[in-house]
PDB file of C-alpha atoms in Angstrom:
ATOM      1  CA  MET T   1     -54.912  -4.618  43.914  1.00 52.00           C
ATOM      2  CA  ILE T   2     -54.003  -2.748  40.777  1.00 54.00           C
ATOM      3  CA  PRO T   3     -53.583  -5.154  37.845  1.00 53.00           C
ATOM      4  CA  GLU T   4     -50.058  -5.312  36.452  1.00 53.00           C
ATOM      5  CA  GLN T   5     -49.717  -3.522  33.132  1.00 51.00           C
ATOM      6  CA  PRO T   6     -47.900  -5.290  30.264  1.00 50.00           C
ATOM      7  CA  LEU T   7     -44.491  -3.934  29.332  1.00 49.00           C
ATOM      8  CA  VAL T   8     -44.535  -2.004  26.049  1.00 47.00           C
ATOM      9  CA  PRO T   9     -41.352  -0.939  24.195  1.00 47.00           C
ATOM     10  CA  SER T  10     -40.698   2.741  24.623  1.00 50.00           C
ATOM     11  CA  GLU T  11     -40.948   4.935  21.558  1.00 51.00           C
ATOM     12  CA  GLY T  12     -38.822   7.647  23.130  1.00 55.00           C
ATOM     13  CA  SER T  13     -35.240   8.233  22.079  1.00 61.00           C
ATOM     14  CA  GLY T  14     -35.047   5.096  19.895  1.00 67.00           C
ATOM     15  CA  GLY T  15     -38.090   6.021  17.834  1.00 79.00           C
ATOM     16  CA  LEU T  16     -36.951   9.616  17.559  1.00 86.00           C
ATOM     17  CA  LEU T  17     -33.518   8.579  16.288  1.00 86.00           C
ATOM     18  CA  ALA T  18     -35.075   6.160  13.793  1.00 84.00           C
ATOM     19  CA  ALA T  19     -37.376   8.866  12.458  1.00 86.00           C
ATOM     20  CA  LEU T  20     -34.472  11.312  12.253  1.00 88.00           C
ATOM     21  CA  GLY T  21     -32.390   8.708  10.393  1.00 83.00           C
ATOM     22  CA  ARG T  22     -35.193   8.152   7.892  1.00 84.00           C
ATOM     23  CA  ARG T  23     -35.524  11.875   7.267  1.00 86.00           C
ATOM     24  CA  VAL T  24     -31.789  12.217   6.726  1.00 85.00           C
ATOM     25  CA  ARG T  25     -31.723   9.279   4.283  1.00 79.00           C
ATOM     26  CA  GLU T  26     -34.670  10.711   2.380  1.00 80.00           C
ATOM     27  CA  SER T  27     -33.182  14.193   2.118  1.00 85.00           C
ATOM     28  CA  ALA T  28     -31.894  15.535  -1.199  1.00 85.00           C
ATOM     29  CA  VAL T  29     -28.390  16.057   0.218  1.00 85.00           C
ATOM     30  CA  TYR T  30     -28.063  12.435   1.360  1.00 80.00           C
ATOM     31  CA  ARG T  31     -29.507  11.080  -1.899  1.00 79.00           C
ATOM     32  CA  SER T  32     -27.042  13.196  -3.888  1.00 79.00           C
ATOM     33  CA  ILE T  33     -24.143  11.524  -2.046  1.00 76.00           C
ATOM     34  CA  VAL T  34     -25.498   7.972  -1.528  1.00 75.00           C
ATOM     35  CA  ARG T  35     -27.524   7.131  -4.617  1.00 76.00           C
ATOM     36  CA  HIS T  36     -28.896   3.833  -3.297  1.00 74.00           C
ATOM     37  CA  GLY T  37     -30.768   2.808  -0.187  1.00 70.00           C
ATOM     38  CA  ILE T  38     -29.701   0.494   2.623  1.00 70.00           C
ATOM     39  CA  ALA T  39     -31.902  -2.491   1.797  1.00 71.00           C
ATOM     40  CA  ASP T  40     -30.075  -5.844   2.125  1.00 75.00           C
ATOM     41  CA  THR T  41     -30.749  -7.094  -1.399  1.00 82.00           C
ATOM     42  CA  PRO T  42     -28.381  -8.469  -4.086  1.00 83.00           C
ATOM     43  CA  LEU T  43     -29.045  -5.407  -6.248  1.00 83.00           C
ATOM     44  CA  ASN T  44     -28.287  -2.986  -3.438  1.00 82.00           C
ATOM     45  CA  ARG T  45     -25.118  -4.841  -2.439  1.00 80.00           C
ATOM     46  CA  SER T  46     -24.004  -4.580  -6.060  1.00 83.00           C
ATOM     47  CA  LEU T  47     -24.739  -0.848  -6.131  1.00 82.00           C
ATOM     48  CA  ILE T  48     -22.656  -0.340  -2.987  1.00 78.00           C
ATOM     49  CA  VAL T  49     -19.642  -1.812  -4.784  1.00 80.00           C
ATOM     50  CA  PHE T  50     -20.279  -0.039  -8.078  1.00 79.00           C
ATOM     51  CA  GLU T  51     -20.717   3.436  -6.582  1.00 79.00           C
ATOM     52  CA  ASN T  52     -17.985   3.399  -3.920  1.00 77.00           C
ATOM     53  CA  LEU T  53     -14.622   4.956  -4.749  1.00 77.00           C
ATOM     54  CA  PHE T  54     -12.681   2.431  -2.672  1.00 76.00           C
ATOM     55  CA  LEU T  55     -14.732  -0.692  -3.442  1.00 76.00           C
ATOM     56  CA  HIS T  56     -15.471  -0.389  -7.147  1.00 76.00           C
ATOM     57  CA  VAL T  57     -12.122  -1.971  -8.116  1.00 73.00           C
ATOM     58  CA  HIS T  58     -13.366  -5.241  -6.575  1.00 73.00           C
ATOM     59  CA  PRO T  59     -15.916  -7.550  -8.229  1.00 76.00           C
ATOM     60  CA  VAL T  60     -19.416  -7.833  -6.804  1.00 78.00           C
ATOM     61  CA  LYS T  61     -18.992 -11.610  -6.432  1.00 79.00           C
ATOM     62  CA  VAL T  62     -15.834 -13.653  -5.899  1.00 78.00           C
ATOM     63  CA  ARG T  63     -15.101 -17.354  -5.969  1.00 79.00           C
ATOM     64  CA  ALA T  64     -15.113 -18.836  -2.487  1.00 81.00           C
ATOM     65  CA  LYS T  65     -11.796 -20.596  -3.125  1.00 80.00           C
ATOM     66  CA  THR T  66     -10.016 -17.270  -3.629  1.00 79.00           C
ATOM     67  CA  LEU T  67     -10.592 -16.487   0.048  1.00 78.00           C
ATOM     68  CA  ARG T  68      -8.620 -19.497   1.219  1.00 84.00           C
ATOM     69  CA  PHE T  69      -5.276 -18.795   2.841  1.00 87.00           C
ATOM     70  CA  ARG T  70      -3.487 -21.389   0.685  1.00 85.00           C
ATOM     71  CA  HIS T  71      -4.764 -19.733  -2.478  1.00 86.00           C
ATOM     72  CA  THR T  72      -2.598 -16.602  -2.204  1.00 89.00           C
ATOM     73  CA  TYR T  73      -1.152 -16.783   1.339  1.00 92.00           C
ATOM     74  CA  TRP T  74      -2.486 -13.196   1.599  1.00 92.00           C
ATOM     75  CA  LEU T  75       0.879 -11.894   0.410  1.00 95.00           C
ATOM     76  CA  GLY T  76      -0.592  -9.113  -1.709  1.00 94.00           C
ATOM     77  CA  GLY T  77      -2.822  -7.970   1.145  1.00 93.00           C
ATOM     78  CA  ILE T  78       0.097  -8.001   3.581  1.00 96.00           C
ATOM     79  CA  ALA T  79       2.119  -5.860   1.173  1.00 97.00           C
ATOM     80  CA  VAL T  80      -0.754  -3.368   0.885  1.00 95.00           C
ATOM     81  CA  ALA T  81      -1.098  -3.299   4.699  1.00 96.00           C
ATOM     82  CA  CYS T  82       2.623  -2.540   4.970  1.00 97.00           C
ATOM     83  CA  THR T  83       2.136   0.286   2.473  1.00 97.00           C
ATOM     84  CA  LEU T  84      -0.557   1.816   4.687  1.00 97.00           C
ATOM     85  CA  VAL T  85       1.629   1.496   7.801  1.00 97.00           C
ATOM     86  CA  LEU T  86       4.558   3.081   5.965  1.00 97.00           C
ATOM     87  CA  THR T  87       2.381   5.947   4.748  1.00 97.00           C
ATOM     88  CA  VAL T  88       1.076   6.783   8.218  1.00 97.00           C
ATOM     89  CA  THR T  89       4.416   6.415  10.005  1.00 97.00           C
ATOM     90  CA  GLY T  90       6.239   8.253   7.211  1.00 97.00           C
ATOM     91  CA  VAL T  91       3.929  11.266   7.488  1.00 97.00           C
ATOM     92  CA  LEU T  92       4.429  11.323  11.264  1.00 96.00           C
ATOM     93  CA  LEU T  93       8.213  11.137  10.849  1.00 96.00           C
ATOM     94  CA  MET T  94       8.101  14.081   8.440  1.00 95.00           C
ATOM     95  CA  PHE T  95       6.889  16.298  11.292  1.00 94.00           C
ATOM     96  CA  TYR T  96      10.275  15.858  13.007  1.00 93.00           C
ATOM     97  CA  TYR T  97      12.709  15.375  10.141  1.00 95.00           C
ATOM     98  CA  HIS T  98      14.652  18.071   8.261  1.00 94.00           C
ATOM     99  CA  PRO T  99      16.402  17.014   4.997  1.00 94.00           C
ATOM    100  CA  SER T 100      19.478  19.131   5.613  1.00 93.00           C
ATOM    101  CA  VAL T 101      23.005  18.704   6.916  1.00 91.00           C
ATOM    102  CA  PRO T 102      23.617  18.299   9.862  1.00 90.00           C
ATOM    103  CA  ARG T 103      19.974  18.506  11.012  1.00 94.00           C
ATOM    104  CA  ALA T 104      19.053  15.117   9.498  1.00 95.00           C
ATOM    105  CA  TYR T 105      21.386  13.120  11.736  1.00 95.00           C
ATOM    106  CA  ARG T 106      20.470  15.183  14.796  1.00 95.00           C
ATOM    107  CA  ASP T 107      16.753  14.635  14.111  1.00 95.00           C
ATOM    108  CA  MET T 108      17.291  10.867  13.985  1.00 94.00           C
ATOM    109  CA  LYS T 109      19.060  10.984  17.344  1.00 94.00           C
ATOM    110  CA  GLU T 110      16.288  13.079  18.866  1.00 94.00           C
ATOM    111  CA  LEU T 111      13.695  10.627  17.569  1.00 93.00           C
ATOM    112  CA  GLN T 112      15.651   7.818  19.159  1.00 92.00           C
ATOM    113  CA  TYR T 113      16.356   9.349  22.573  1.00 93.00           C
ATOM    114  CA  VAL T 114      14.202  12.471  23.113  1.00 93.00           C
ATOM    115  CA  VAL T 115      10.836  12.281  21.326  1.00 93.00           C
ATOM    116  CA  ASP T 116       8.157  10.241  23.089  1.00 91.00           C
ATOM    117  CA  SER T 117       7.674   6.934  21.250  1.00 91.00           C
ATOM    118  CA  GLY T 118      10.084   8.207  18.594  1.00 94.00           C
ATOM    119  CA  LEU T 119      12.162   5.036  18.606  1.00 95.00           C
ATOM    120  CA  PHE T 120       9.005   2.912  18.301  1.00 96.00           C
ATOM    121  CA  LEU T 121       7.762   5.059  15.399  1.00 96.00           C
ATOM    122  CA  ARG T 122      11.039   4.864  13.530  1.00 95.00           C
ATOM    123  CA  ASN T 123      11.418   1.116  14.077  1.00 96.00           C
ATOM    124  CA  LEU T 124       7.809   0.543  13.014  1.00 97.00           C
ATOM    125  CA  HIS T 125       8.554   2.372   9.763  1.00 97.00           C
ATOM    126  CA  ARG T 126      11.812   0.478   9.248  1.00 96.00           C
ATOM    127  CA  TRP T 127      10.473  -3.013   9.951  1.00 97.00           C
ATOM    128  CA  ALA T 128       7.338  -2.388   7.887  1.00 97.00           C
ATOM    129  CA  ALA T 129       9.636  -1.443   4.992  1.00 97.00           C
ATOM    130  CA  HIS T 130      11.619  -4.680   5.399  1.00 97.00           C
ATOM    131  CA  LEU T 131       8.403  -6.714   5.573  1.00 97.00           C
ATOM    132  CA  MET T 132       7.016  -4.973   2.483  1.00 97.00           C
ATOM    133  CA  VAL T 133      10.088  -5.838   0.405  1.00 97.00           C
ATOM    134  CA  PHE T 134      10.031  -9.429   1.675  1.00 97.00           C
ATOM    135  CA  THR T 135       6.308 -10.000   1.031  1.00 97.00           C
ATOM    136  CA  ALA T 136       6.420  -8.278  -2.378  1.00 97.00           C
ATOM    137  CA  PHE T 137       9.216 -10.645  -3.410  1.00 96.00           C
ATOM    138  CA  LEU T 138       7.318 -13.677  -2.092  1.00 97.00           C
ATOM    139  CA  HIS T 139       4.178 -12.438  -3.855  1.00 96.00           C
ATOM    140  CA  MET T 140       6.074 -12.389  -7.154  1.00 95.00           C
ATOM    141  CA  LEU T 141       7.366 -15.901  -6.490  1.00 95.00           C
ATOM    142  CA  ARG T 142       3.852 -17.124  -5.693  1.00 94.00           C
ATOM    143  CA  VAL T 143       2.494 -15.662  -8.934  1.00 94.00           C
ATOM    144  CA  PHE T 144       5.354 -17.203 -10.918  1.00 94.00           C
ATOM    145  CA  TYR T 145       5.068 -20.612  -9.243  1.00 93.00           C
ATOM    146  CA  HIS T 146       1.293 -20.721  -9.799  1.00 90.00           C
ATOM    147  CA  ARG T 147       1.754 -19.542 -13.406  1.00 91.00           C
ATOM    148  CA  ALA T 148      -0.637 -16.652 -12.829  1.00 90.00           C
ATOM    149  CA  TYR T 149       1.262 -14.593 -15.412  1.00 91.00           C
ATOM    150  CA  ARG T 150      -0.318 -16.516 -18.305  1.00 90.00           C
ATOM    151  CA  PRO T 151      -2.837 -14.879 -20.687  1.00 89.00           C
ATOM    152  CA  PRO T 152      -4.696 -12.661 -20.121  1.00 89.00           C
ATOM    153  CA  ARG T 153      -2.528 -11.601 -17.166  1.00 92.00           C
ATOM    154  CA  GLN T 154       0.742 -10.764 -18.979  1.00 93.00           C
ATOM    155  CA  PHE T 155       0.272  -7.001 -18.645  1.00 95.00           C
ATOM    156  CA  ASN T 156      -0.467  -7.251 -14.927  1.00 95.00           C
ATOM    157  CA  TRP T 157       2.679  -9.333 -14.452  1.00 96.00           C
ATOM    158  CA  VAL T 158       4.676  -6.462 -15.966  1.00 96.00           C
ATOM    159  CA  ILE T 159       2.901  -4.016 -13.640  1.00 97.00           C
ATOM    160  CA  GLY T 160       3.851  -6.268 -10.728  1.00 96.00           C
ATOM    161  CA  VAL T 161       7.505  -6.216 -11.777  1.00 97.00           C
ATOM    162  CA  VAL T 162       7.382  -2.406 -11.911  1.00 97.00           C
ATOM    163  CA  LEU T 163       5.821  -2.338  -8.432  1.00 97.00           C
ATOM    164  CA  LEU T 164       8.640  -4.527  -7.119  1.00 97.00           C
ATOM    165  CA  LEU T 165      11.212  -2.127  -8.597  1.00 97.00           C
ATOM    166  CA  VAL T 166       9.410   0.870  -7.087  1.00 98.00           C
ATOM    167  CA  THR T 167       9.368  -0.911  -3.714  1.00 97.00           C
ATOM    168  CA  LEU T 168      13.116  -1.509  -3.924  1.00 97.00           C
ATOM    169  CA  GLY T 169      13.577   2.126  -4.932  1.00 96.00           C
ATOM    170  CA  LEU T 170      11.645   3.288  -1.876  1.00 97.00           C
ATOM    171  CA  SER T 171      13.793   1.087   0.342  1.00 95.00           C
ATOM    172  CA  TYR T 172      16.999   2.393  -1.213  1.00 95.00           C
ATOM    173  CA  THR T 173      16.106   6.098  -1.184  1.00 95.00           C
ATOM    174  CA  GLY T 174      15.187   5.861   2.492  1.00 94.00           C
ATOM    175  CA  TYR T 175      18.645   4.476   3.188  1.00 89.00           C
ATOM    176  CA  LEU T 176      20.344   7.876   2.977  1.00 91.00           C
ATOM    177  CA  LEU T 177      17.911   9.859   5.103  1.00 95.00           C
ATOM    178  CA  PRO T 178      19.432   9.132   8.570  1.00 95.00           C
ATOM    179  CA  TRP T 179      22.715  10.663   7.269  1.00 94.00           C
ATOM    180  CA  ASP T 180      24.963   8.364   9.291  1.00 93.00           C
ATOM    181  CA  GLN T 181      28.056   6.432   8.232  1.00 94.00           C
ATOM    182  CA  LEU T 182      26.057   3.359   7.196  1.00 93.00           C
ATOM    183  CA  ALA T 183      23.792   5.482   4.997  1.00 93.00           C
ATOM    184  CA  PHE T 184      26.670   7.508   3.524  1.00 93.00           C
ATOM    185  CA  TRP T 185      28.735   4.525   2.441  1.00 94.00           C
ATOM    186  CA  GLY T 186      25.732   2.468   1.395  1.00 92.00           C
ATOM    187  CA  VAL T 187      24.592   5.194  -0.993  1.00 93.00           C
ATOM    188  CA  SER T 188      28.168   5.736  -2.178  1.00 95.00           C
ATOM    189  CA  VAL T 189      28.504   2.081  -3.130  1.00 95.00           C
ATOM    190  CA  GLY T 190      25.052   1.965  -4.734  1.00 94.00           C
ATOM    191  CA  THR T 191      25.549   5.046  -6.891  1.00 94.00           C
ATOM    192  CA  ASN T 192      29.009   3.851  -7.931  1.00 95.00           C
ATOM    193  CA  MET T 193      27.371   0.634  -9.094  1.00 95.00           C
ATOM    194  CA  ALA T 194      24.830   2.699 -11.049  1.00 93.00           C
ATOM    195  CA  LYS T 195      27.744   4.562 -12.659  1.00 94.00           C
ATOM    196  CA  GLU T 196      28.817   1.330 -14.359  1.00 94.00           C
ATOM    197  CA  THR T 197      25.583   1.229 -16.388  1.00 93.00           C
ATOM    198  CA  PRO T 198      26.538   1.311 -20.095  1.00 94.00           C
ATOM    199  CA  TRP T 199      26.139   4.671 -21.859  1.00 94.00           C
ATOM    200  CA  ILE T 200      24.095   6.427 -19.140  1.00 95.00           C
ATOM    201  CA  GLY T 201      26.024   5.486 -15.984  1.00 95.00           C
ATOM    202  CA  GLU T 202      27.697   8.835 -15.348  1.00 95.00           C
ATOM    203  CA  ARG T 203      24.534  10.823 -15.998  1.00 96.00           C
ATOM    204  CA  LEU T 204      22.473   8.474 -13.835  1.00 95.00           C
ATOM    205  CA  ARG T 205      24.850   8.859 -10.898  1.00 96.00           C
ATOM    206  CA  PHE T 206      24.928  12.637 -11.325  1.00 96.00           C
ATOM    207  CA  LEU T 207      21.120  12.698 -11.471  1.00 95.00           C
ATOM    208  CA  LEU T 208      20.817  10.715  -8.247  1.00 93.00           C
ATOM    209  CA  LEU T 209      23.434  12.663  -6.288  1.00 95.00           C
ATOM    210  CA  GLY T 210      22.927  16.119  -7.728  1.00 93.00           C
ATOM    211  CA  GLY T 211      26.704  16.298  -8.112  1.00 93.00           C
ATOM    212  CA  HIS T 212      29.767  14.096  -8.131  1.00 92.00           C
ATOM    213  CA  VAL T 213      29.887  13.257  -4.406  1.00 92.00           C
ATOM    214  CA  VAL T 214      27.391  12.329  -1.685  1.00 93.00           C
ATOM    215  CA  SER T 215      26.461  15.729  -0.282  1.00 93.00           C
ATOM    216  CA  GLU T 216      23.470  17.747   0.847  1.00 93.00           C
ATOM    217  CA  ASN T 217      22.202  17.787  -2.744  1.00 95.00           C
ATOM    218  CA  ALA T 218      21.998  13.995  -2.657  1.00 95.00           C
ATOM    219  CA  LEU T 219      20.142  14.079   0.675  1.00 96.00           C
ATOM    220  CA  LEU T 220      17.544  16.487  -0.703  1.00 95.00           C
ATOM    221  CA  ARG T 221      17.075  14.497  -3.912  1.00 95.00           C
ATOM    222  CA  PHE T 222      16.711  11.199  -2.084  1.00 97.00           C
ATOM    223  CA  TYR T 223      14.203  12.833   0.274  1.00 97.00           C
ATOM    224  CA  VAL T 224      12.062  14.084  -2.633  1.00 97.00           C
ATOM    225  CA  LEU T 225      12.258  10.700  -4.357  1.00 97.00           C
ATOM    226  CA  HIS T 226      11.381   8.853  -1.147  1.00 97.00           C
ATOM    227  CA  CYS T 227       8.520  11.100  -0.018  1.00 97.00           C
ATOM    228  CA  VAL T 228       6.961  12.333  -3.283  1.00 97.00           C
ATOM    229  CA  VAL T 229       8.025  10.779  -6.581  1.00 97.00           C
ATOM    230  CA  LEU T 230       8.149   7.081  -5.708  1.00 98.00           C
ATOM    231  CA  PRO T 231       5.028   7.068  -3.445  1.00 97.00           C
ATOM    232  CA  VAL T 232       3.000   8.671  -6.248  1.00 97.00           C
ATOM    233  CA  ALA T 233       4.328   6.076  -8.695  1.00 98.00           C
ATOM    234  CA  LEU T 234       3.499   3.298  -6.207  1.00 97.00           C
ATOM    235  CA  LEU T 235      -0.069   4.554  -5.775  1.00 96.00           C
ATOM    236  CA  LEU T 236      -0.576   4.829  -9.536  1.00 97.00           C
ATOM    237  CA  PHE T 237       0.773   1.394 -10.436  1.00 97.00           C
ATOM    238  CA  LEU T 238      -0.885  -0.272  -7.431  1.00 95.00           C
ATOM    239  CA  SER T 239      -4.276   1.102  -8.502  1.00 92.00           C
ATOM    240  CA  VAL T 240      -3.774  -0.233 -12.031  1.00 94.00           C
ATOM    241  CA  HIS T 241      -2.543  -3.560 -10.613  1.00 95.00           C
ATOM    242  CA  ILE T 242      -5.622  -4.122  -8.449  1.00 91.00           C
ATOM    243  CA  TRP T 243      -7.928  -2.969 -11.237  1.00 88.00           C
ATOM    244  CA  ARG T 244      -6.337  -5.404 -13.697  1.00 91.00           C
ATOM    245  CA  VAL T 245      -6.771  -8.286 -11.224  1.00 89.00           C
ATOM    246  CA  ARG T 246     -10.508  -7.713 -11.468  1.00 83.00           C
ATOM    247  CA  LYS T 247     -10.576  -7.181 -15.225  1.00 83.00           C
ATOM    248  CA  ASP T 248      -8.477 -10.282 -15.872  1.00 85.00           C
ATOM    249  CA  GLY T 249     -10.863 -12.587 -14.042  1.00 78.00           C
ATOM    250  CA  GLY T 250      -9.853 -12.307 -10.396  1.00 78.00           C
ATOM    251  CA  VAL T 251      -7.110 -13.973  -8.397  1.00 80.00           C
ATOM    252  CA  GLN T 252      -5.622 -17.116  -9.922  1.00 74.00           C
ATOM    253  CA  GLY T 253      -4.420 -19.873  -7.650  1.00 70.00           C
ATOM    254  CA  PRO T 254      -2.432 -23.106  -8.046  1.00 75.00           C
ATOM    255  CA  PRO T 255      -2.987 -25.039 -11.295  1.00 73.00           C
ATOM    256  CA  GLU T 256      -4.639 -27.950  -9.469  1.00 62.00           C
ATOM    257  CA  GLU T 257      -7.408 -25.602  -8.325  1.00 59.00           C
ATOM    258  CA  GLU T 258      -8.353 -24.516 -11.831  1.00 52.00           C
ATOM    259  CA  GLY T 259     -10.935 -27.286 -12.150  1.00 51.00           C
ATOM    260  CA  ASP T 260     -12.639 -26.561  -8.833  1.00 49.00           C
ATOM    261  CA  SER T 261     -16.287 -25.720  -8.672  1.00 43.00           C
ATOM    262  CA  ALA T 262     -17.185 -22.115  -9.444  1.00 41.00           C
ATOM    263  CA  GLU T 263     -18.882 -21.507  -6.100  1.00 44.00           C
ATOM    264  CA  GLU T 264     -19.385 -17.812  -5.588  1.00 46.00           C
ATOM    265  CA  ILE T 265     -20.189 -15.639  -2.629  1.00 47.00           C
ATOM    266  CA  SER T 266     -21.345 -12.033  -2.516  1.00 46.00           C
TER     267      SER T 266
END
């Protein structure tokens, strides 16, 4: 009888892939892009945060209590998630939408009844916008109630107020784009209210409408504001807002938590 041979791990495809991975990581091209290795050490984890475009706005270590749901209720994160959903769905809607009269209204009807999943896409954009306004408002209330606007966070509180105004502006400028009766009269009432602003009311209304009545000029201006000007402003102020959270010492919770232990996690 032939003695049974012990089972030995194969060095075939697995070993070849591991060797190939090592050669790629040691190449000059890879090292020029990723300037640190992949070792699981505190120093390397810190370097990953420091040298990453999307992660460097966050601290290397955070207090464990800031990860609790009751600390912030995740309102800021929910608002950012809504922003991402609105960006993706808004870009997809732009493939079908024409900011012109009467194409705008016809495009909305085609999205609702003709385009596959068009109604779902439009409603996802609309409900994400409602949720973003709601959570941004609750986020401001949470910060105010927890007194997180106190020094050194005064500047970031002002940035948060600006972000809330930009969010409301995005919601309002998107109101006209369907070009239906609800949008027409809603924008008419809103711009007439803006006209009552002391000293600059008439000019402000003319600037918004591109004329003296709600017409195709107003549709084009609201489209540019909704798709270009306000999203760029939102991205700019949101970046500063998140950066200031880190520079001002991280997320601040309820006053009763201020004396908690400074337990940190990486």
